[in-house]
mmCIF file of C-alpha atoms in Angstrom:
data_model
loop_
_atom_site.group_PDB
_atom_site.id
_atom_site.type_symbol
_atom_site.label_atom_id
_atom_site.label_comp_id
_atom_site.label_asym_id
_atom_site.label_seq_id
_atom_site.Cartn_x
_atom_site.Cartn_y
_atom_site.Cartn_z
ATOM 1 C CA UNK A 28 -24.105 -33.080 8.143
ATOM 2 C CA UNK A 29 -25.618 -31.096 5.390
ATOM 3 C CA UNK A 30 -28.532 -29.774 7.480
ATOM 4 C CA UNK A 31 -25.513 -28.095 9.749
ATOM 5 C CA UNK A 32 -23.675 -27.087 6.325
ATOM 6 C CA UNK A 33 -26.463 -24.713 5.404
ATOM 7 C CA UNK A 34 -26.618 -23.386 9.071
ATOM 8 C CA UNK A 35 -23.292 -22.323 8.777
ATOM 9 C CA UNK A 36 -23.270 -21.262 5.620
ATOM 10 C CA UNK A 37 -26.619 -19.183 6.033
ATOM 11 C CA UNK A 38 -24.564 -17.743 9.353
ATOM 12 C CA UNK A 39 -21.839 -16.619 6.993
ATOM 13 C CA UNK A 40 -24.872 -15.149 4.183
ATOM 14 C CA UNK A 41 -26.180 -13.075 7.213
ATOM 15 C CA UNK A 42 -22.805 -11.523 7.702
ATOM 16 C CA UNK A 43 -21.724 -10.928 4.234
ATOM 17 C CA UNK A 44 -23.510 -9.390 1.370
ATOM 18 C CA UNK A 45 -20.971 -10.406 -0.628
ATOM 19 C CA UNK A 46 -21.191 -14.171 0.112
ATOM 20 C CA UNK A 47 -24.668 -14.280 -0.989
ATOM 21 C CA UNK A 48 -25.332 -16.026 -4.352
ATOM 22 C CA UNK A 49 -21.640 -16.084 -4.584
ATOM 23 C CA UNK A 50 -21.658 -19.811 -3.153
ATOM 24 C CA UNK A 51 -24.566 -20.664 -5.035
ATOM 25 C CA UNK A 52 -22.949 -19.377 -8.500
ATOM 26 C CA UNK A 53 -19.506 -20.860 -8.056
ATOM 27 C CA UNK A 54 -21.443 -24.227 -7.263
ATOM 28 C CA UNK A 55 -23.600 -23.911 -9.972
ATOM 29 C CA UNK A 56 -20.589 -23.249 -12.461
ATOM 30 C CA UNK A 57 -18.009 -25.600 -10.968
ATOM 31 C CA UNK A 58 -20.418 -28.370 -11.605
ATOM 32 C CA UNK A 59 -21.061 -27.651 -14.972
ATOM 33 C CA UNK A 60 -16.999 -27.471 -15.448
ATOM 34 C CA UNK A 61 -16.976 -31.032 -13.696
ATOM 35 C CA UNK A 62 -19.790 -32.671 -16.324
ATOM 36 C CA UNK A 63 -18.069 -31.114 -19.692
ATOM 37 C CA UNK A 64 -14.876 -33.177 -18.074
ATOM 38 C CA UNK A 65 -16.844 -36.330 -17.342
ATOM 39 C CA UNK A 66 -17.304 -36.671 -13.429
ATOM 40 C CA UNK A 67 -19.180 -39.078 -12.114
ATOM 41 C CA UNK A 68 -22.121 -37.900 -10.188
ATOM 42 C CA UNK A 69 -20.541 -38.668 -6.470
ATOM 43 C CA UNK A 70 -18.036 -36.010 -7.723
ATOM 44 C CA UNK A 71 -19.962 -33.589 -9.101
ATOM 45 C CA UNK A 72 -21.761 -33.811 -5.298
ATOM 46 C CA UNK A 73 -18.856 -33.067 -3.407
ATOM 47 C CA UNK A 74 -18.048 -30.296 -5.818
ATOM 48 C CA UNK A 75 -21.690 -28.792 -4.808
ATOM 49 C CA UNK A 76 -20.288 -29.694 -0.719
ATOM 50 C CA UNK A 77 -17.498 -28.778 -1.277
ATOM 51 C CA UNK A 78 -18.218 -25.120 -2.630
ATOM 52 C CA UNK A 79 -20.888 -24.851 0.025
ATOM 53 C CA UNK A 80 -17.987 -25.303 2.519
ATOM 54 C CA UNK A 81 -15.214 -23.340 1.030
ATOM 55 C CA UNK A 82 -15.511 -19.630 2.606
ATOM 56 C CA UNK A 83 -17.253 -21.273 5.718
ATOM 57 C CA UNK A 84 -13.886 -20.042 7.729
ATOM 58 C CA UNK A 85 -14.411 -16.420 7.174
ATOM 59 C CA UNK A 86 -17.380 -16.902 9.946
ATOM 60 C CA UNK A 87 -14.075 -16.181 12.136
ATOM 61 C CA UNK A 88 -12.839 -13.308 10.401
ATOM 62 C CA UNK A 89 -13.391 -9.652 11.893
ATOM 63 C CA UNK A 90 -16.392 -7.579 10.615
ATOM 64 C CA UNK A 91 -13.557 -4.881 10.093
ATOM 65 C CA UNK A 92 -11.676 -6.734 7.231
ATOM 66 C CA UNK A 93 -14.513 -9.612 6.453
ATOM 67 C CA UNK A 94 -16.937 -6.278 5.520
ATOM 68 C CA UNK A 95 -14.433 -3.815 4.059
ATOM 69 C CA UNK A 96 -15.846 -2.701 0.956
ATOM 70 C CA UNK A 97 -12.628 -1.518 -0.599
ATOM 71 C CA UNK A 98 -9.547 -3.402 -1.138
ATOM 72 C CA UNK A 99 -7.671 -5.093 1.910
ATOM 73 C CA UNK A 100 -4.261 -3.775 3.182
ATOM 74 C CA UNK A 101 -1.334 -6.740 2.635
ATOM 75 C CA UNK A 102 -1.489 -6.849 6.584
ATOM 76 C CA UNK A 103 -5.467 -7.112 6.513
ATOM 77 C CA UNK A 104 -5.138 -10.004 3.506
ATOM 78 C CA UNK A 105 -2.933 -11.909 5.708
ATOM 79 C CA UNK A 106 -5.712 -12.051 8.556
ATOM 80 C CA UNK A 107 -8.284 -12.845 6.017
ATOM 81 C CA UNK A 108 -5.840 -16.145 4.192
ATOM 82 C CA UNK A 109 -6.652 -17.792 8.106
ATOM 83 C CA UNK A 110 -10.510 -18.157 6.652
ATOM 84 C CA UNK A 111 -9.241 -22.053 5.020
ATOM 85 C CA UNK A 112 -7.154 -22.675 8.720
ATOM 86 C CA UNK A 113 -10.635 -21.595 10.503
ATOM 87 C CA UNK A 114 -12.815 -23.312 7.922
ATOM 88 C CA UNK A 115 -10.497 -26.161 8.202
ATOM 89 C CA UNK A 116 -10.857 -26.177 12.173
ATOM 90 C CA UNK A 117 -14.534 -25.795 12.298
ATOM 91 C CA UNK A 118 -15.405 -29.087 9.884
ATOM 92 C CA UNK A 119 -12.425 -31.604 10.522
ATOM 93 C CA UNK A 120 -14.959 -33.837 13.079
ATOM 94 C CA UNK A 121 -17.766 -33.345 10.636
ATOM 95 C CA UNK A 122 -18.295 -36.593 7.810
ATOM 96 C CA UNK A 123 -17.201 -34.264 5.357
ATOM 97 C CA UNK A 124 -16.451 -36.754 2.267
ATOM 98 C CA UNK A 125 -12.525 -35.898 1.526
ATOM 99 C CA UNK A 126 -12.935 -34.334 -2.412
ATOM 100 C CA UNK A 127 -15.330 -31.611 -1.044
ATOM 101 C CA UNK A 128 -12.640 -31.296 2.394
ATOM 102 C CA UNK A 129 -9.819 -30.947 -0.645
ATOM 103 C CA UNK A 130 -11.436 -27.949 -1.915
ATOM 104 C CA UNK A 131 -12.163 -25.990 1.128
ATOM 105 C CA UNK A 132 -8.226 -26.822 1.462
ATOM 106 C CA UNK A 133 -6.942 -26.067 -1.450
ATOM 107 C CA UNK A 134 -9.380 -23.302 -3.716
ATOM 108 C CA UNK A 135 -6.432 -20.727 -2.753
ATOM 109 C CA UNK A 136 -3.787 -22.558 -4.056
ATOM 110 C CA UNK A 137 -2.451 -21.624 -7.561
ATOM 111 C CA UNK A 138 -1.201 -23.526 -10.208
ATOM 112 C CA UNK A 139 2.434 -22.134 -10.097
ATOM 113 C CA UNK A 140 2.687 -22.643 -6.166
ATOM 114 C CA UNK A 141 2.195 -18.989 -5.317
ATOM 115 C CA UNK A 142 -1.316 -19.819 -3.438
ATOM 116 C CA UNK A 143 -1.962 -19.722 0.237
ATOM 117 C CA UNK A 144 -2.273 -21.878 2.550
ATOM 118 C CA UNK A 145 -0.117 -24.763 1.219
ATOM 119 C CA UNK A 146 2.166 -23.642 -1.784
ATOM 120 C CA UNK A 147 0.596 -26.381 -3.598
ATOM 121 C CA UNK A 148 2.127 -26.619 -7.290
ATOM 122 C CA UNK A 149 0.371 -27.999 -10.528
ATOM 123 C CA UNK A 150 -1.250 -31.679 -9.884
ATOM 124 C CA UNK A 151 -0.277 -31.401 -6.040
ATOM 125 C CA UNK A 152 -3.490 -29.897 -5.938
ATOM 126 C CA UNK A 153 -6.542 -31.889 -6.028
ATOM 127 C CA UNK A 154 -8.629 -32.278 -8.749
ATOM 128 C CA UNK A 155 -11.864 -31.341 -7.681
ATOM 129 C CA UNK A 156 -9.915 -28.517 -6.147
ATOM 130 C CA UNK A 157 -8.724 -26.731 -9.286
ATOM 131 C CA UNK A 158 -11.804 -27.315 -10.964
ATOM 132 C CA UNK A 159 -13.512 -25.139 -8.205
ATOM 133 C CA UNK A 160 -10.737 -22.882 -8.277
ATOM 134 C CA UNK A 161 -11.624 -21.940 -12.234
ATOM 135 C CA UNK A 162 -15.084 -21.650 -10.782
ATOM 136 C CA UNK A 163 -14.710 -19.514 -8.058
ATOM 137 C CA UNK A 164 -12.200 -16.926 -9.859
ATOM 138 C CA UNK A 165 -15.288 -16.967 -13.044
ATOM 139 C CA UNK A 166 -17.685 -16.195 -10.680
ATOM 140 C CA UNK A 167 -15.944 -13.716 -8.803
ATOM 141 C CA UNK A 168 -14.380 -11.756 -12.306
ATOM 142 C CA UNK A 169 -18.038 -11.513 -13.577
ATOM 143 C CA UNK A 170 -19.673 -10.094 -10.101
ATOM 144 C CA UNK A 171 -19.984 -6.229 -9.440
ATOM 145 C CA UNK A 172 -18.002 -5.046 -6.127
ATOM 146 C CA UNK A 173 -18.512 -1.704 -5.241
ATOM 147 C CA UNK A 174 -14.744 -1.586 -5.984
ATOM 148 C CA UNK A 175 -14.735 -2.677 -9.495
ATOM 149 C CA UNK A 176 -17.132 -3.258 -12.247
ATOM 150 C CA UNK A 177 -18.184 -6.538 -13.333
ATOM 151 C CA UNK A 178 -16.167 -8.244 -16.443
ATOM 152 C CA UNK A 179 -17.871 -9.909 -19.136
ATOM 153 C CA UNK A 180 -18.105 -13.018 -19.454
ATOM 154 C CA UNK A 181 -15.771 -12.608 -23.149
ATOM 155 C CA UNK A 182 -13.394 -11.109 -20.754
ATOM 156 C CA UNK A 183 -13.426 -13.180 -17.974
ATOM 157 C CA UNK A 184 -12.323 -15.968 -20.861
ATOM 158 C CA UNK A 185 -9.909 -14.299 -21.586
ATOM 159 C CA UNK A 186 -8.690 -13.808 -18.587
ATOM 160 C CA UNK A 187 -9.213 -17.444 -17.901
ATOM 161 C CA UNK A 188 -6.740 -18.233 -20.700
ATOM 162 C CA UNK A 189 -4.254 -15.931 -19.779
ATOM 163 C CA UNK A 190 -3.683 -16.968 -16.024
ATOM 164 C CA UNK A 191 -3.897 -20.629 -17.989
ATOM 165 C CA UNK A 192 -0.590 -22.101 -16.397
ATOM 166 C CA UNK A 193 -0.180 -19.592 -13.889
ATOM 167 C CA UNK A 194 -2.998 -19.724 -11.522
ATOM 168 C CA UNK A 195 -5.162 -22.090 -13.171
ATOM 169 C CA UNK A 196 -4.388 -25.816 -14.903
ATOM 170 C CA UNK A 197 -3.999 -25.368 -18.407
ATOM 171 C CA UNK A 198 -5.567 -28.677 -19.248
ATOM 172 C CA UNK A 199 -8.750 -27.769 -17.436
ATOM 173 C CA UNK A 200 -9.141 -23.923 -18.683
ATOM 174 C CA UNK A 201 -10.586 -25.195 -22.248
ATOM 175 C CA UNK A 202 -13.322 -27.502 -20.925
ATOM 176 C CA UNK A 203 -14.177 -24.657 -18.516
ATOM 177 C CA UNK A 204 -14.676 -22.018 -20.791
ATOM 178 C CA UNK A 205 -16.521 -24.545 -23.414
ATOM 179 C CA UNK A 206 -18.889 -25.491 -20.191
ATOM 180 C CA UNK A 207 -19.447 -22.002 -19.176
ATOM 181 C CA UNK A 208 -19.871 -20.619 -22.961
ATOM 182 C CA UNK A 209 -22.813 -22.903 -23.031
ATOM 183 C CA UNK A 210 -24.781 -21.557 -19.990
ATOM 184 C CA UNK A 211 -27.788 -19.270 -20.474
ATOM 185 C CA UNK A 212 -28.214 -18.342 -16.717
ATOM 186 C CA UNK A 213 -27.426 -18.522 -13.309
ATOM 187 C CA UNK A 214 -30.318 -19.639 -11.545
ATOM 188 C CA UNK A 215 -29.458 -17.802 -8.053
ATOM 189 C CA UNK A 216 -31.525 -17.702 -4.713
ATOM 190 C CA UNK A 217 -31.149 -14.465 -2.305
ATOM 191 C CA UNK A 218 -31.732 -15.275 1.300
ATOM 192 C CA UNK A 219 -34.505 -13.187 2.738
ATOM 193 C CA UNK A 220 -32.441 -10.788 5.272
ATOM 194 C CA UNK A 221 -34.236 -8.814 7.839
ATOM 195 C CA UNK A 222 -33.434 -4.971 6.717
ATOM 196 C CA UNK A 223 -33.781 -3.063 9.687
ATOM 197 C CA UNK A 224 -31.110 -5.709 11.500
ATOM 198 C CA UNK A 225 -28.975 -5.327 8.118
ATOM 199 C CA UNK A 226 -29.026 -1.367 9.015
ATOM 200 C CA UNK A 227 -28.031 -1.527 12.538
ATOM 201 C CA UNK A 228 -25.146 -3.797 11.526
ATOM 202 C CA UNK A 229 -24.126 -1.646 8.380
ATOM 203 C CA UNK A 230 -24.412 1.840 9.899
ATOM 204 C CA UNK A 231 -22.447 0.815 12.931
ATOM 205 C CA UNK A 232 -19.928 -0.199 10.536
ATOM 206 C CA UNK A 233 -19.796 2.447 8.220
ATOM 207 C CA UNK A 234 -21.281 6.333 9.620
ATOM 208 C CA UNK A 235 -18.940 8.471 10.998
ATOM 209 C CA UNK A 236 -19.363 9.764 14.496
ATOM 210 C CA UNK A 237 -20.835 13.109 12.161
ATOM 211 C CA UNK A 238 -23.463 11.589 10.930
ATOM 212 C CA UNK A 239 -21.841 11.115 7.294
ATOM 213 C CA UNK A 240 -20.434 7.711 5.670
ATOM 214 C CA UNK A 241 -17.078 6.819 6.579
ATOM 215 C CA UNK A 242 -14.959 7.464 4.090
ATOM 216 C CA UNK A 243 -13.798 4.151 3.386
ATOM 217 C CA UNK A 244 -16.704 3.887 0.941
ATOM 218 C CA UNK A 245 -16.179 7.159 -1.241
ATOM 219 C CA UNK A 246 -13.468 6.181 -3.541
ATOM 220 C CA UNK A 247 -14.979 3.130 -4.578
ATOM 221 C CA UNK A 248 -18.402 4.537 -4.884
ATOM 222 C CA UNK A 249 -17.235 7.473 -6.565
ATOM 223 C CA UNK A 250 -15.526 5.143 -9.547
ATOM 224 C CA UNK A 251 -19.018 3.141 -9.185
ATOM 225 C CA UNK A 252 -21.129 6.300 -10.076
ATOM 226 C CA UNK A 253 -18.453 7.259 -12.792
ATOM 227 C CA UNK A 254 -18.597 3.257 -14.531
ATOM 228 C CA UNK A 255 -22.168 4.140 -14.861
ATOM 229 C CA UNK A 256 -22.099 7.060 -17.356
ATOM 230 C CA UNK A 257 -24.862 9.124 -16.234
ATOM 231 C CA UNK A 258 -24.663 12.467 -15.205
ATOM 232 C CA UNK A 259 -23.745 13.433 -11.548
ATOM 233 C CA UNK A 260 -22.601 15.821 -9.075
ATOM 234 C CA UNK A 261 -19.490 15.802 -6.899
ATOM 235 C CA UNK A 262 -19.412 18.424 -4.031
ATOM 236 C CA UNK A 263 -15.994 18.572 -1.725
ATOM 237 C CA UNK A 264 -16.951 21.078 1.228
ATOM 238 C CA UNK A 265 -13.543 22.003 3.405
ATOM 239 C CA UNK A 266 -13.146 23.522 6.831
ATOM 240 C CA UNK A 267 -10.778 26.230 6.339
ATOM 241 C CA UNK A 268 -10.032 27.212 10.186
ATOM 242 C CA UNK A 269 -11.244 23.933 12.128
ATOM 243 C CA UNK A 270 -7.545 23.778 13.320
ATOM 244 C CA UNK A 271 -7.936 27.307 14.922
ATOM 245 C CA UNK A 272 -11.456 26.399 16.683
ATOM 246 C CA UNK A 273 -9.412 23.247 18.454
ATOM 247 C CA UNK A 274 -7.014 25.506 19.324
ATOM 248 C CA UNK A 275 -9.338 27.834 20.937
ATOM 249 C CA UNK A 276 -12.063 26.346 22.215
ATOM 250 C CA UNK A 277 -11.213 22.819 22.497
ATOM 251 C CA UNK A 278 -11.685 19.247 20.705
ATOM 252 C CA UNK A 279 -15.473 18.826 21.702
ATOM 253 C CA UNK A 280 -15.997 22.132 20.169
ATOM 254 C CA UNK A 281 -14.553 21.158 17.259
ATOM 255 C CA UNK A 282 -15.998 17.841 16.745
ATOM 256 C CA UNK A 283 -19.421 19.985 17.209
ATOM 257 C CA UNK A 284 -18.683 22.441 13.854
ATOM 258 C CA UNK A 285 -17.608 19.098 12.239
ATOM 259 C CA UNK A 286 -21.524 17.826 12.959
ATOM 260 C CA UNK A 287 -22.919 21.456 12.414
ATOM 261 C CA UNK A 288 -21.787 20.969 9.227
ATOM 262 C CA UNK A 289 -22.871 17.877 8.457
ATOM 263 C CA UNK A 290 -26.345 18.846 9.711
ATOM 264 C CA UNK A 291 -26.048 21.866 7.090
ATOM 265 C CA UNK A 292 -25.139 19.455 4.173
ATOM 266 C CA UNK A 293 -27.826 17.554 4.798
ATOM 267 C CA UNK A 294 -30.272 19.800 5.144
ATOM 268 C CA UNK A 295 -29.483 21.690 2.427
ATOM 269 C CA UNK A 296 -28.143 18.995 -0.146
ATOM 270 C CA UNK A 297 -29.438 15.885 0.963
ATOM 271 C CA UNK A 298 -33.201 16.242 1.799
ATOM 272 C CA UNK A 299 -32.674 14.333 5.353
ATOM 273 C CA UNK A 300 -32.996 11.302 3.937
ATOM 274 C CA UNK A 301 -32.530 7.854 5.863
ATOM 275 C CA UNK A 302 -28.696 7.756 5.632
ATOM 276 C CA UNK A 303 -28.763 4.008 6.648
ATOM 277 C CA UNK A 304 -30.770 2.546 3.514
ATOM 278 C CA UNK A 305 -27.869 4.352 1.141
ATOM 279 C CA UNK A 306 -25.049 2.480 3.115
ATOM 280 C CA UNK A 307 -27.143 -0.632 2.009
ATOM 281 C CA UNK A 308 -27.313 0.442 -1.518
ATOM 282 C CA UNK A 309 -23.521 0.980 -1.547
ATOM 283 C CA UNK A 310 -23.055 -2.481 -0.099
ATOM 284 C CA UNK A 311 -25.098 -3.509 -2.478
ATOM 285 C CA UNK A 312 -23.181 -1.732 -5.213
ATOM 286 C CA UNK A 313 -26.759 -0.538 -6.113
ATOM 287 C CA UNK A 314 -25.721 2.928 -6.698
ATOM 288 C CA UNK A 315 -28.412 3.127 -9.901
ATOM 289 C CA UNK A 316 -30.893 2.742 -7.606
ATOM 290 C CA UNK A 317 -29.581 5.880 -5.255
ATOM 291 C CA UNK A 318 -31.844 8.984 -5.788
ATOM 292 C CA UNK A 319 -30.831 10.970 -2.991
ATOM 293 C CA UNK A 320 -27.357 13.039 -2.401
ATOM 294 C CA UNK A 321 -24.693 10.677 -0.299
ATOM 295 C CA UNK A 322 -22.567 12.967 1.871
ATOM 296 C CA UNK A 323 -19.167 11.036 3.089
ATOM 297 C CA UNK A 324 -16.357 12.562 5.196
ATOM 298 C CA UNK A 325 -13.461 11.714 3.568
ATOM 299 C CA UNK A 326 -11.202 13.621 5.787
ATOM 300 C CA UNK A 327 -10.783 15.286 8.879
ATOM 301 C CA UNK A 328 -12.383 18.852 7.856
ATOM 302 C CA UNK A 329 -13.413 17.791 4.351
ATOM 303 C CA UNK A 330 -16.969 16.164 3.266
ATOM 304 C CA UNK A 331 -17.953 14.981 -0.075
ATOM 305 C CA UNK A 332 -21.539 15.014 -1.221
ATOM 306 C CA UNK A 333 -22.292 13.277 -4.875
ATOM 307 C CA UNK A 334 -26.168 13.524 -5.902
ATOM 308 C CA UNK A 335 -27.402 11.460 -8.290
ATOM 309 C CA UNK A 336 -28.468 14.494 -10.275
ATOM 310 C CA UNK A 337 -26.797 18.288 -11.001
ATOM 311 C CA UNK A 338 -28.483 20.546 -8.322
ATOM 312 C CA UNK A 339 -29.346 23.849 -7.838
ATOM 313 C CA UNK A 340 -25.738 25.788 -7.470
ATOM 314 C CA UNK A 341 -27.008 27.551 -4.510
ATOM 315 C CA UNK A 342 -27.074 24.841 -2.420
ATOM 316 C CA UNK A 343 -23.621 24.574 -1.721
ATOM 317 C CA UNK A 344 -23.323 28.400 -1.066
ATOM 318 C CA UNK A 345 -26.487 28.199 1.388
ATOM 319 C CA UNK A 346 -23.688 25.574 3.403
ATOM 320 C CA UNK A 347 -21.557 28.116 3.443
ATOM 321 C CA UNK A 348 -23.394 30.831 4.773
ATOM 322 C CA UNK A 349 -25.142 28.957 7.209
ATOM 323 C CA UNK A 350 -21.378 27.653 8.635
ATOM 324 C CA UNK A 351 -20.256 31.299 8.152
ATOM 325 C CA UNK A 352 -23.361 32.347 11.091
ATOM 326 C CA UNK A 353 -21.378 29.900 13.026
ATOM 327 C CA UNK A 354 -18.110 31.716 12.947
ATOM 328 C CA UNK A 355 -16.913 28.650 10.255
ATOM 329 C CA UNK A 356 -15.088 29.374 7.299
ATOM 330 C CA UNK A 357 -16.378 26.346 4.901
ATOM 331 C CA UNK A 358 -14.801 26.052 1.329
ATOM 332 C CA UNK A 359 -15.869 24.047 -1.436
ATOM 333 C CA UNK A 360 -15.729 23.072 -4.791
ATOM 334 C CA UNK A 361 -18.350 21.947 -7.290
ATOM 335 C CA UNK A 362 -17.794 19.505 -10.067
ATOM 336 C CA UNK A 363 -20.208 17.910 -12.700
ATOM 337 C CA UNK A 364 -19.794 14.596 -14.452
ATOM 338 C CA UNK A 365 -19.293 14.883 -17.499
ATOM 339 C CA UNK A 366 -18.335 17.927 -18.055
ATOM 340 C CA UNK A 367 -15.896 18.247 -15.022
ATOM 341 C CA UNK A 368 -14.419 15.519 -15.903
ATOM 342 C CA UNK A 369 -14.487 12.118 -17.708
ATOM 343 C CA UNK A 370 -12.861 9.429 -15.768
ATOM 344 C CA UNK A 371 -11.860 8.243 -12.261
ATOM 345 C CA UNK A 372 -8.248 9.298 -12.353
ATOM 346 C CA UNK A 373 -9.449 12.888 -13.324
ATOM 347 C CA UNK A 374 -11.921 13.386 -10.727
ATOM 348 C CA UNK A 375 -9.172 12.745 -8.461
ATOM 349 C CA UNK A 376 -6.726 15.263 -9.922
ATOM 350 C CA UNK A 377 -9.194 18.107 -9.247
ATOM 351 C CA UNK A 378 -9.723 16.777 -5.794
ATOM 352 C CA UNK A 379 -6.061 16.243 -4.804
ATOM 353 C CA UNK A 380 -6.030 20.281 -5.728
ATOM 354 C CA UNK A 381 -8.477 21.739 -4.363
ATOM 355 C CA UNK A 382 -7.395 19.956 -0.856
ATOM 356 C CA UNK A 383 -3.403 20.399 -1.540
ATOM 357 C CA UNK A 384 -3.510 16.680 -1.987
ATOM 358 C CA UNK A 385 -3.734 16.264 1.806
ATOM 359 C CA UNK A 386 -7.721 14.729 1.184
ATOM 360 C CA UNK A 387 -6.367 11.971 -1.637
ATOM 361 C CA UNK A 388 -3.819 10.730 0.907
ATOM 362 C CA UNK A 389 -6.046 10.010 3.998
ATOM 363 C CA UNK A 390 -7.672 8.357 1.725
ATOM 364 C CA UNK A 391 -5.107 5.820 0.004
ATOM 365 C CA UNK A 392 -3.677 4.928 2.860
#
């Protein structure tokens, strides 16, 4: 059984970035939880099977919601609560001993019944259960998505203690944060992932038919390069008469500027670079570690390019004039960070008027 546990669970490491050393954390701090509380050592190992097991479902959700980097849509979350069903369905003939079957069953639920799948309430749920429930939600407060920084661990406490009684068990919180308090490090093991499959797989996912990253990714990467304080560059470039060039010479033709321009950005602003190793940096939510300019289309005439430094401010008027040769009127509007501005929500203000707020929308919806 546990030789065809870690299959599956290396299956599910090999489609999500995500899921990688998150298992192995949650594990490592739900069974420190279960020894300040005094299990016995055949529950402390189905706590380690059972947190192996618990996302083992989400092998059946879609790449499309399963990889989305930003946050899912209410009808996207719905698909992805079917991961314990699927989970559930893919183990129930296995020997799976039943306190590590209760939490792949029940590490949704929440204390005040408002969990998925169940409605579970309070002590309805399993023991072993809402320990790794405490776990999981420590582990995942204190990990760095590409949508939102990383807590501390002071504030994942408190955060602990203030969902005490809602989503977690109030008796168990205190023992939980005393356990975790205690712990020096997480020791964590990163599966060895071939990177040239990991680029196929991520740049089918996320570059546009232009040659840019979708634009799913900008938002959350452009608050990741903001939570980091250094100084950067935002560049929104806008096709001013792309609507005129469908109307005239037809849809290919226009999908043809859209790549001209693209071409232009990145040879002007973007040194050619290997666009595929910076979607795996995003993934990643490695964005220190980017050194070249990231150009994302984040509409359907606009493109935004942030560089990791302030460039030259020619570079953005060489665009211009090189789309201009092509008969294509190309706008655009330079901003530093932080000078430009200071936080997310301003960045965005300056964005939704330079594009007449029709860019921001696409976006957020």
């Amino acid at each position: 059984m546990n030789q065809f546990i870690d299959i599956l669970v290396n299956i599910l490491e090999h489609r999500d970035f995500y899921t990688r050393g998150h298992t192995e954390r949650g594990v490592f701090y739900a069974r420190s939880i279960g020894r300040k509380l005094g299990l016995a050592e055949k529950e402390l190992e189905h706590l380690r099977i059972g947190g192996m097991i618990h996302d083992i479902g989400k092998i059946g959700i879609p790449d499309v919601i399963l990889l989305k980097p930003y946050r899912l849509t209410p009808e996207e979350f719905e698909i992805m609560k079917l991961h314990v069903k699927i989970g559930y369905e893919m183990l129930k003939g296995l020997d799976v001993p039943k306190g590590a079957f209760d939490i792949l069953l029940y590490h949704q639920e929440k204390y005040d019944g408002t969990g998925y799948p169940h409605g579970a309430k309070g002590e309805d749920i399993p023991l072993l259960a809402r320990i790794y429930t405490i776990a999981d939600a420590f582990e995942a407060m204190t990990a760095r998505r590409i949508y939102k920084r990383a807590k501390s661990w002071e504030e994942a406490f408190e955060e602990l203690e203030r969902l005490a009684g809602v989503h977690f068990d109030p008796k168990l919180v205190p023992y939980a944060i005393e356990a975790l308090s205690g712990l020096e490090m997480v020791p964590t093991v990163i599966p060895q992932i071939d990177q040239e499959i990991e680029k196929i797989r991520w740049s089918f996912q996320y570059i546009d038919g232009t040659g840019a990253i979708k634009g799913d990714i900008f938002l959350p990467s452009l608050r990741a390069f903001i939570e980091q304080r250094e100084s950067f560059c935002l560049t929104i470039f806008d096709i001013k008469n792309l609507s005129k060039i469908n109307f005239e010479k037809g849809w290919e033709e226009g999908n043809e500027v859209l790549r001209r321009l693209v071409w232009a950005i990145n040879l002007e602003c973007c040194s050619m670079h290997d666009i595929r190793d910076v979607i795996l940096m995003l993934m990643k939510e490695d964005v220190i570690d980017i050194e070249s300019p990231v150009i994302f289309r984040v509409g359907g005439d606009e493109f935004a390019v942030i560089a990791p430094y302030i460039p030259p401010p020619d570079k953005p008027l060489r665009v211009k004039d090189t789309m201009k040769s092509m008969g294509v009127d190309v706008d655009f509007l330079q901003m530093q960070f932080p000078e430009s501005f200071k936080t997310y929500e301003e960045a965005l203000k300056l964005i939704f008027s330079f594009t007449r707020g029709k860019l921001i929308k696409e976006l957020l919806i």
